[in-house]
Short mmCIF file of C-alpha atoms in Angstrom, two decimals:
data_model
loop_
_atom_site.label_atom_id
_atom_site.label_comp_id
_atom_site.label_asym_id
_atom_site.label_seq_id
_atom_site.Cartn_x
_atom_site.Cartn_y
_atom_site.Cartn_z
CA UNK A 1 0.00 0.00 0.00
CA UNK A 2 1.51 3.23 -0.95
CA UNK A 3 1.25 6.42 0.91
CA UNK A 4 1.25 9.69 -0.88
CA UNK A 5 2.10 12.13 1.80
CA UNK A 6 3.91 15.09 0.46
CA UNK A 7 6.30 17.24 2.34
CA UNK A 8 5.98 14.92 5.29
CA UNK A 9 7.55 15.76 8.48
CA UNK A 10 10.86 14.69 9.88
CA UNK A 11 10.82 11.60 11.92
CA UNK A 12 10.90 12.50 15.53
CA UNK A 13 12.60 9.51 16.97
CA UNK A 14 16.14 10.02 17.97
CA UNK A 15 18.64 7.41 18.91
CA UNK A 16 22.30 7.27 18.76
CA UNK A 17 25.58 5.82 19.63
CA UNK A 18 29.04 6.92 18.83
CA UNK A 19 31.11 5.05 16.40
CA UNK A 20 29.99 3.73 13.14
CA UNK A 21 32.47 2.72 10.62
CA UNK A 22 30.27 3.47 7.67
CA UNK A 23 29.98 7.03 6.50
CA UNK A 24 26.67 8.62 5.79
CA UNK A 25 27.56 9.10 2.16
CA UNK A 26 27.86 5.48 1.17
CA UNK A 27 25.03 3.57 -0.30
CA UNK A 28 24.91 0.08 1.02
CA UNK A 29 22.51 -2.55 -0.02
CA UNK A 30 22.95 -5.98 1.35
CA UNK A 31 20.87 -8.77 0.01
CA UNK A 32 20.60 -11.94 1.98
CA UNK A 33 19.33 -15.26 0.83
CA UNK A 34 15.76 -15.02 -0.35
CA UNK A 35 13.61 -12.19 0.65
CA UNK A 36 10.58 -13.09 2.55
CA UNK A 37 10.82 -9.70 4.12
CA UNK A 38 12.50 -6.46 3.25
CA UNK A 39 13.53 -3.95 5.81
CA UNK A 40 13.93 -0.49 4.44
CA UNK A 41 15.86 1.22 7.11
CA UNK A 42 18.24 4.01 7.46
CA UNK A 43 21.58 5.18 8.65
CA UNK A 44 19.83 8.20 10.03
CA UNK A 45 20.13 8.41 13.77
CA UNK A 46 16.49 9.05 14.29
CA UNK A 47 15.55 5.80 12.61
CA UNK A 48 18.58 3.61 12.88
CA UNK A 49 17.88 1.88 16.09
CA UNK A 50 14.27 1.08 15.43
CA UNK A 51 15.16 -1.83 13.20
CA UNK A 52 17.55 -3.92 15.22
CA UNK A 53 14.68 -5.42 17.22
CA UNK A 54 13.00 -6.80 14.13
CA UNK A 55 16.35 -8.06 12.85
CA UNK A 56 16.98 -9.93 16.09
CA UNK A 57 13.50 -11.37 15.94
CA UNK A 58 13.81 -12.50 12.34
CA UNK A 59 17.27 -13.94 12.89
CA UNK A 60 16.21 -15.80 16.01
CA UNK A 61 13.22 -17.19 14.14
CA UNK A 62 15.48 -18.49 11.41
CA UNK A 63 14.24 -16.03 8.80
CA UNK A 64 16.20 -14.23 6.13
CA UNK A 65 15.47 -10.79 4.84
CA UNK A 66 16.66 -8.14 2.46
CA UNK A 67 17.99 -4.82 3.57
CA UNK A 68 17.46 -1.63 1.61
CA UNK A 69 19.55 1.07 3.12
CA UNK A 70 18.55 4.69 2.80
CA UNK A 71 21.36 7.18 3.06
CA UNK A 72 21.08 10.65 4.48
CA UNK A 73 21.46 12.13 1.00
CA UNK A 74 18.65 10.10 -0.45
CA UNK A 75 16.45 10.90 2.52
CA UNK A 76 17.11 14.61 2.41
CA UNK A 77 16.54 14.70 -1.32
CA UNK A 78 12.95 14.13 -0.33
CA UNK A 79 11.29 12.08 -3.05
CA UNK A 80 11.51 8.81 -1.24
CA UNK A 81 10.50 10.40 2.06
CA UNK A 82 7.41 11.86 0.42
CA UNK A 83 6.46 8.41 -0.75
CA UNK A 84 6.40 7.09 2.82
CA UNK A 85 2.96 7.13 4.37
CA UNK A 86 3.97 9.15 7.44
CA UNK A 87 7.13 10.57 5.92
CA UNK A 88 9.15 8.20 8.07
CA UNK A 89 10.97 4.92 7.95
CA UNK A 90 11.34 2.02 8.66
CA UNK A 91 9.31 0.69 5.83
CA UNK A 92 8.74 -3.02 5.76
CA UNK A 93 7.69 -5.41 3.02
CA UNK A 94 6.17 -8.77 3.76
CA UNK A 95 5.36 -10.03 0.32
CA UNK A 96 2.70 -7.64 -0.97
CA UNK A 97 2.06 -6.07 2.39
CA UNK A 98 3.80 -2.73 2.94
CA UNK A 99 3.99 -1.52 6.51
CA UNK A 100 5.24 1.57 8.29
CA UNK A 101 5.57 2.24 12.03
CA UNK A 102 8.18 0.08 13.72
CA UNK A 103 5.84 -1.17 16.44
CA UNK A 104 3.20 -2.19 13.89
CA UNK A 105 5.91 -4.13 12.08
CA UNK A 106 7.01 -5.75 15.31
CA UNK A 107 3.46 -6.76 16.19
CA UNK A 108 2.92 -8.14 12.70
CA UNK A 109 5.99 -10.32 13.12
CA UNK A 110 4.80 -11.22 16.60
CA UNK A 111 1.55 -12.49 15.18
CA UNK A 112 3.25 -14.23 12.27
CA UNK A 113 5.64 -16.23 14.43
CA UNK A 114 3.57 -16.83 17.55
CA UNK A 115 5.56 -14.37 19.63
CA UNK A 116 2.57 -12.67 21.22
CA UNK A 117 1.95 -14.63 24.42
CA UNK A 118 -0.06 -17.81 24.76
CA UNK A 119 -3.48 -16.18 25.14
CA UNK A 120 -5.25 -12.84 25.10
CA UNK A 121 -4.22 -12.00 28.64
CA UNK A 122 -0.53 -12.55 27.91
CA UNK A 123 -0.91 -10.64 24.65
CA UNK A 124 -2.13 -7.62 26.61
CA UNK A 125 0.87 -7.84 28.94
CA UNK A 126 3.25 -8.18 25.98
CA UNK A 127 1.70 -5.02 24.52
CA UNK A 128 2.05 -3.24 27.84
CA UNK A 129 5.74 -4.13 28.14
CA UNK A 130 6.45 -3.03 24.59
CA UNK A 131 4.69 0.27 25.11
CA UNK A 132 6.62 0.89 28.31
CA UNK A 133 9.84 0.17 26.43
CA UNK A 134 8.70 2.52 23.67
CA UNK A 135 8.40 5.32 26.23
CA UNK A 136 11.84 4.47 27.59
CA UNK A 137 13.32 4.34 24.09
CA UNK A 138 11.92 7.79 23.29
CA UNK A 139 13.24 9.16 26.57
CA UNK A 140 16.77 7.81 25.98
CA UNK A 141 16.72 9.04 22.40
CA UNK A 142 15.58 12.53 23.41
CA UNK A 143 18.31 12.79 26.01
CA UNK A 144 20.97 11.08 23.95
CA UNK A 145 22.95 14.12 22.92
CA UNK A 146 22.66 15.47 26.43
CA UNK A 147 23.89 12.18 27.82
CA UNK A 148 26.92 12.24 25.57
CA UNK A 149 27.83 15.83 26.27
CA UNK A 150 26.91 16.48 29.86
CA UNK A 151 28.17 13.22 31.19
CA UNK A 152 26.66 9.89 31.63
CA UNK A 153 26.85 9.75 35.39
CA UNK A 154 23.71 11.69 35.98
CA UNK A 155 21.70 9.62 33.59
CA UNK A 156 23.15 6.42 34.89
CA UNK A 157 21.88 7.35 38.34
CA UNK A 158 18.38 7.43 36.91
CA UNK A 159 18.66 4.04 35.28
CA UNK A 160 17.37 2.00 38.20
CA UNK A 161 14.19 4.07 38.25
CA UNK A 162 13.66 3.70 34.52
CA UNK A 163 14.34 -0.01 34.55
CA UNK A 164 12.43 -0.81 37.72
CA UNK A 165 9.07 -1.63 36.08
CA UNK A 166 10.71 -4.16 33.80
CA UNK A 167 12.77 -5.63 36.59
CA UNK A 168 9.58 -6.00 38.61
CA UNK A 169 7.76 -7.76 35.79
CA UNK A 170 10.70 -10.06 35.16
CA UNK A 171 11.02 -10.95 38.83
CA UNK A 172 7.31 -11.66 39.11
CA UNK A 173 7.51 -14.17 36.27
CA UNK A 174 9.09 -17.42 37.45
CA UNK A 175 11.40 -15.48 39.73
CA UNK A 176 13.04 -13.88 36.73
CA UNK A 177 14.23 -17.16 35.24
CA UNK A 178 11.95 -17.03 32.23
CA UNK A 179 10.81 -14.45 29.72
CA UNK A 180 9.36 -11.01 30.35
CA UNK A 181 5.83 -12.42 29.91
CA UNK A 182 4.89 -16.06 30.18
CA UNK A 183 6.89 -19.12 29.32
CA UNK A 184 7.67 -18.42 25.70
CA UNK A 185 9.61 -15.69 23.98
CA UNK A 186 7.60 -12.73 22.69
CA UNK A 187 8.46 -9.66 20.64
CA UNK A 188 8.61 -7.77 23.94
CA UNK A 189 11.63 -9.90 24.89
CA UNK A 190 13.48 -8.87 21.74
CA UNK A 191 12.55 -5.26 22.50
CA UNK A 192 13.75 -5.48 26.07
CA UNK A 193 16.96 -7.20 25.02
CA UNK A 194 17.57 -4.45 22.47
CA UNK A 195 17.14 -1.75 25.10
CA UNK A 196 19.38 -3.54 27.59
CA UNK A 197 22.09 -4.06 24.97
CA UNK A 198 21.89 -0.44 23.83
CA UNK A 199 22.26 0.70 27.42
CA UNK A 200 25.33 -1.51 27.71
CA UNK A 201 26.86 0.47 24.85
CA UNK A 202 26.13 3.72 26.62
CA UNK A 203 27.00 2.56 30.11
CA UNK A 204 29.41 -0.37 29.88
CA UNK A 205 29.13 -2.66 32.84
CA UNK A 206 25.88 -1.24 34.19
CA UNK A 207 24.34 -4.70 34.06
CA UNK A 208 26.49 -5.63 37.03
CA UNK A 209 24.00 -3.70 39.13
CA UNK A 210 21.08 -5.64 37.68
CA UNK A 211 21.64 -9.35 38.31
CA UNK A 212 18.24 -10.42 37.02
CA UNK A 213 18.79 -8.56 33.76
CA UNK A 214 22.33 -9.87 33.53
CA UNK A 215 21.10 -13.43 33.67
CA UNK A 216 18.21 -12.67 31.32
CA UNK A 217 20.50 -11.10 28.72
CA UNK A 218 22.93 -14.00 28.97
CA UNK A 219 20.08 -16.46 28.54
CA UNK A 220 18.74 -14.77 25.43
CA UNK A 221 22.16 -14.24 23.94
CA UNK A 222 22.84 -17.95 24.21
CA UNK A 223 19.98 -18.81 21.87
CA UNK A 224 21.96 -20.21 18.92
CA UNK A 225 20.49 -18.21 16.02
CA UNK A 226 20.32 -15.01 18.05
CA UNK A 227 23.87 -15.55 19.24
CA UNK A 228 25.03 -15.98 15.66
CA UNK A 229 23.28 -12.79 14.63
CA UNK A 230 24.60 -10.75 17.55
CA UNK A 231 28.13 -11.89 16.78
CA UNK A 232 27.77 -11.30 13.06
CA UNK A 233 29.73 -8.48 11.42
CA UNK A 234 26.51 -7.02 10.05
CA UNK A 235 25.17 -6.46 13.54
CA UNK A 236 28.43 -5.59 15.23
CA UNK A 237 29.33 -3.05 12.57
CA UNK A 238 25.94 -1.41 12.36
CA UNK A 239 26.03 1.77 14.37
CA UNK A 240 23.36 2.77 16.81
CA UNK A 241 23.45 6.01 14.92
CA UNK A 242 25.48 6.84 11.87
CA UNK A 243 26.17 10.35 12.92
CA UNK A 244 25.55 12.52 15.91
CA UNK A 245 23.77 15.17 13.89
CA UNK A 246 20.09 14.71 14.65
CA UNK B 1 -21.11 -5.72 38.00
CA UNK B 2 -19.07 -4.72 34.94
CA UNK B 3 -15.65 -6.29 34.73
CA UNK B 4 -14.15 -3.08 33.37
CA UNK B 5 -12.77 -0.20 35.40
CA UNK B 6 -11.04 2.87 34.00
CA UNK B 7 -8.81 4.66 36.47
CA UNK B 8 -7.88 8.10 35.16
CA UNK B 9 -7.99 11.85 35.56
CA UNK B 10 -11.33 13.57 35.13
CA UNK B 11 -10.64 14.22 31.46
CA UNK B 12 -10.90 12.74 27.99
CA UNK B 13 -7.17 12.61 27.39
CA UNK B 14 -6.06 9.10 26.61
CA UNK B 15 -9.25 7.43 27.80
CA UNK B 16 -12.09 8.76 25.69
CA UNK B 17 -11.18 6.32 22.93
CA UNK B 18 -11.70 3.30 25.14
CA UNK B 19 -14.90 4.82 26.49
CA UNK B 20 -16.26 5.27 22.99
CA UNK B 21 -15.28 1.73 22.11
CA UNK B 22 -16.90 0.22 25.20
CA UNK B 23 -20.06 2.28 24.77
CA UNK B 24 -20.36 1.42 21.09
CA UNK B 25 -19.88 -2.25 21.94
CA UNK B 26 -22.73 -2.07 24.44
CA UNK B 27 -20.48 -2.48 27.46
CA UNK B 28 -20.72 -0.78 30.81
CA UNK B 29 -17.75 0.13 32.93
CA UNK B 30 -16.81 1.73 36.19
CA UNK B 31 -14.90 5.01 36.40
CA UNK B 32 -12.43 5.67 39.17
CA UNK B 33 -11.45 9.29 38.98
CA UNK B 34 -8.02 10.36 40.14
CA UNK B 35 -7.85 14.01 41.09
CA UNK B 36 -4.74 16.08 40.65
CA UNK B 37 -4.37 16.29 44.42
CA UNK B 38 -4.40 12.54 44.85
CA UNK B 39 -1.99 12.15 41.97
CA UNK B 40 0.47 14.70 43.26
CA UNK B 41 0.34 13.23 46.75
CA UNK B 42 2.27 10.41 45.17
CA UNK B 43 1.26 7.17 46.87
CA UNK B 44 -1.11 6.05 44.17
CA UNK B 45 1.28 7.11 41.42
CA UNK B 46 4.03 5.04 42.97
CA UNK B 47 1.74 2.03 42.89
CA UNK B 48 1.32 2.30 39.13
CA UNK B 49 3.71 0.12 37.16
CA UNK B 50 5.15 2.95 35.05
CA UNK B 51 4.07 5.73 37.41
CA UNK B 52 1.36 6.67 34.93
CA UNK B 53 -2.35 6.30 34.30
CA UNK B 54 -4.68 5.19 32.77
CA UNK B 55 -4.91 2.00 34.73
CA UNK B 56 -7.45 -0.51 33.53
CA UNK B 57 -9.10 -3.49 35.15
CA UNK B 58 -10.65 -6.33 33.19
CA UNK B 59 -11.71 -8.66 35.93
CA UNK B 60 -8.45 -9.81 37.47
CA UNK B 61 -6.29 -8.43 34.71
CA UNK B 62 -4.67 -5.09 35.51
CA UNK B 63 -3.28 -3.17 32.58
CA UNK B 64 -1.37 0.06 32.06
CA UNK B 65 -0.47 1.86 28.81
CA UNK B 66 -3.47 3.22 26.96
CA UNK B 67 -2.58 1.55 23.66
CA UNK B 68 -2.18 -1.84 25.31
CA UNK B 69 -5.62 -1.37 26.84
CA UNK B 70 -7.04 -0.40 23.46
CA UNK B 71 -5.50 -3.43 21.77
CA UNK B 72 -6.79 -5.70 24.52
CA UNK B 73 -10.30 -4.39 23.93
CA UNK B 74 -9.73 -4.70 20.20
CA UNK B 75 -8.95 -8.37 20.63
CA UNK B 76 -11.78 -8.91 23.08
CA UNK B 77 -14.45 -7.50 20.79
CA UNK B 78 -13.15 -8.45 17.36
CA UNK B 79 -12.15 -4.90 16.49
CA UNK B 80 -8.75 -5.77 15.07
CA UNK B 81 -9.37 -6.32 11.35
CA UNK B 82 -10.55 -9.51 9.73
CA UNK B 83 -7.15 -11.14 9.35
CA UNK B 84 -3.47 -10.70 10.15
CA UNK B 85 -2.90 -8.33 7.26
CA UNK B 86 -5.68 -6.00 8.36
CA UNK B 87 -4.49 -6.28 11.95
CA UNK B 88 -1.10 -4.95 10.88
CA UNK B 89 -2.74 -2.02 9.10
CA UNK B 90 -4.94 -1.29 12.13
CA UNK B 91 -1.77 -1.21 14.24
CA UNK B 92 -0.07 1.08 11.77
CA UNK B 93 -2.96 3.54 11.78
CA UNK B 94 -3.13 3.58 15.57
CA UNK B 95 0.61 4.18 15.84
CA UNK B 96 0.40 7.04 13.36
CA UNK B 97 -2.43 8.53 15.40
CA UNK B 98 -0.36 8.04 18.55
CA UNK B 99 2.39 10.17 17.02
CA UNK B 100 -0.16 12.81 16.04
CA UNK B 101 -1.73 12.73 19.51
CA UNK B 102 1.66 13.25 21.17
CA UNK B 103 2.42 16.11 18.81
CA UNK B 104 -0.88 17.87 19.52
CA UNK B 105 -0.49 17.29 23.26
CA UNK B 106 3.05 18.70 23.25
CA UNK B 107 1.94 21.76 21.36
CA UNK B 108 -1.40 22.13 23.14
CA UNK B 109 -0.40 24.94 25.45
CA UNK B 110 1.37 26.66 22.59
CA UNK B 111 -1.68 26.28 20.37
CA UNK B 112 -3.91 27.85 22.99
CA UNK B 113 -1.59 30.75 23.71
CA UNK B 114 0.09 31.61 20.46
CA UNK B 115 -2.89 31.28 18.24
CA UNK B 116 -4.43 28.46 16.46
CA UNK B 117 -4.04 29.78 12.94
CA UNK B 118 -0.52 28.58 12.52
CA UNK B 119 -1.28 25.11 13.73
CA UNK B 120 -4.43 24.91 11.70
CA UNK B 121 -2.37 25.57 8.58
CA UNK B 122 -0.39 22.44 9.35
CA UNK B 123 -3.46 20.27 9.79
CA UNK B 124 -3.78 19.12 6.19
CA UNK B 125 -0.23 17.80 6.29
CA UNK B 126 -0.77 15.96 9.56
CA UNK B 127 -4.07 14.47 8.48
CA UNK B 128 -3.03 13.58 4.95
CA UNK B 129 -1.84 10.02 5.67
CA UNK B 130 -5.16 9.15 7.28
CA UNK B 131 -7.14 10.83 4.53
CA UNK B 132 -5.15 8.81 2.01
CA UNK B 133 -5.83 5.54 3.80
CA UNK B 134 -9.52 6.34 4.13
CA UNK B 135 -9.83 7.27 0.47
CA UNK B 136 -8.06 4.10 -0.60
CA UNK B 137 -10.58 1.97 1.28
CA UNK B 138 -13.87 1.78 -0.62
CA UNK B 139 -13.43 5.38 -1.72
CA UNK B 140 -13.68 6.56 1.85
CA UNK B 141 -17.17 5.18 2.37
CA UNK B 142 -16.15 2.56 4.88
CA UNK B 143 -13.83 2.29 7.85
CA UNK B 144 -10.17 3.25 8.12
CA UNK B 145 -9.19 -0.38 7.51
CA UNK B 146 -11.38 -3.04 5.98
CA UNK B 147 -15.11 -3.43 6.14
CA UNK B 148 -15.61 -3.59 9.86
CA UNK B 149 -14.97 -1.13 12.64
CA UNK B 150 -11.65 -1.46 14.45
CA UNK B 151 -10.11 0.23 17.46
CA UNK B 152 -8.23 2.42 15.00
CA UNK B 153 -11.57 3.91 13.92
CA UNK B 154 -12.40 4.91 17.49
CA UNK B 155 -8.91 6.39 17.78
CA UNK B 156 -9.27 8.35 14.56
CA UNK B 157 -12.72 9.56 15.53
CA UNK B 158 -11.37 10.73 18.88
CA UNK B 159 -8.60 12.70 17.19
CA UNK B 160 -10.97 14.25 14.65
CA UNK B 161 -13.45 15.22 17.37
CA UNK B 162 -10.71 16.67 19.57
CA UNK B 163 -9.48 18.74 16.64
CA UNK B 164 -13.04 20.00 16.18
CA UNK B 165 -12.88 21.32 19.74
CA UNK B 166 -9.63 23.10 19.01
CA UNK B 167 -10.51 24.27 15.50
CA UNK B 168 -14.31 24.45 15.17
CA UNK B 169 -15.47 23.94 11.64
CA UNK B 170 -12.14 22.63 10.30
CA UNK B 171 -13.88 19.50 9.05
CA UNK B 172 -15.47 21.60 6.34
CA UNK B 173 -12.12 21.39 4.58
CA UNK B 174 -12.05 17.62 4.84
CA UNK B 175 -15.16 16.22 3.16
CA UNK B 176 -14.13 12.58 3.48
CA UNK B 177 -13.52 12.99 7.20
CA UNK B 178 -16.75 14.93 7.57
CA UNK B 179 -18.73 12.08 6.12
CA UNK B 180 -16.75 9.51 8.08
CA UNK B 181 -17.34 11.32 11.37
CA UNK B 182 -21.03 11.70 10.60
CA UNK B 183 -21.28 8.00 9.79
CA UNK B 184 -19.64 6.90 13.01
CA UNK B 185 -21.56 9.39 15.12
CA UNK B 186 -24.81 7.96 13.80
CA UNK B 187 -24.11 4.54 15.29
CA UNK B 188 -26.86 4.39 17.94
CA UNK B 189 -24.84 3.45 21.04
CA UNK B 190 -21.96 5.70 20.11
CA UNK B 191 -24.36 8.55 19.40
CA UNK B 192 -25.95 8.10 22.81
CA UNK B 193 -22.54 8.15 24.48
CA UNK B 194 -21.33 11.22 22.58
CA UNK B 195 -24.48 13.10 23.53
CA UNK B 196 -24.36 11.99 27.15
CA UNK B 197 -23.61 14.59 29.83
CA UNK B 198 -20.72 12.48 31.11
CA UNK B 199 -18.95 12.80 27.76
CA UNK B 200 -20.01 16.33 26.90
CA UNK B 201 -18.96 17.66 30.30
CA UNK B 202 -15.65 15.85 30.45
CA UNK B 203 -12.82 18.24 29.53
CA UNK B 204 -10.20 17.39 26.96
CA UNK B 205 -7.48 17.78 29.56
CA UNK B 206 -7.86 18.02 33.31
CA UNK B 207 -5.42 20.85 33.37
CA UNK B 208 -3.28 22.67 30.91
CA UNK B 209 -0.15 21.57 32.72
CA UNK B 210 1.10 18.50 30.89
#
């Protein structure tokens, strides 16, 4: 389904990490085996980090996908942006279905692969966790530049407060030895893992203060396909944000 | 005794959507109003998972996050599209409306103070994606996705009605939306709710301070 929004608006989601070996000027298109799904994502900081969750999910579910990378130049040129329904990416193709909005994509994949809890009640809790993580993601992204400039210490002090709800939920579920909701992995687990790993990049070693999360992260990272993905050059070399300019 | 309880400020805010949905689906629910004083006192707030409301009870299930509540009701009442593909589109619409809601809320005080004209000029751009989707579905004569009402319709209606409060008469510039709003408002139970004193008298926001 195409969108015809002209003159859109800039995406408002910011995320970022230093480093990034690929410059904003390069066009990179990687094509993996066969495309059951295409992720049209970006090196732009405001969009970059919204796709790693779906990549982790797809990889862990043994799926392959095609990447179409959008450079800053192409984005700022405007034609492609205007073709995006909300003037934002990611854009996602699942066969003939075109989707925008990263959380809608995530939920679609959740439904497709049975990663949405075992019943309606668990589904509601999975949604609730994801939405809480969405708020946290937006908060980190908004404060990202501030965190980098003003010093991380202050933000790191606030981490326990921000992470407390998720720690509580985890602890209440099988004493923290299982998933964030229920006894099977859900898209909220991939989302939570993504947040915890991103925080590790910003605040190396912080997980030492969160033993439940430490164990949880280690458990998820030991899943063979996910482990392979997380150790792959494509993941390791993909920056949180291609550039600090937001 | 209804299984549903909405715990929220005495305002429309993030809860009018679920109220419209429940009313239109012939459901009754209990309201537990949280005043600003109670909220600022802090004990109740600290008991909320993310320190936020709405809080929602469905029998023994306690939920936070307004969109999670909406999706739960969508699943409960078959308001989530007819298949997985439509479900994805319903999600996409709701998320787009969420972005728009946050934008309006952030700029609300500014809109009230600085003048609405400037914001009203931007309305066509903000509403365009939804107009496009509506037009592409049965020429705009149906719902936002598919042939049956979804929670995204209640969300869209809520946004369009809220904008009417801020910019009276703006719908005259959006004929498809005008017709769509009129169609939804004519649904008997929804009509009754929208005309009820409880809805009419409930302010958009409990206070300007957001």
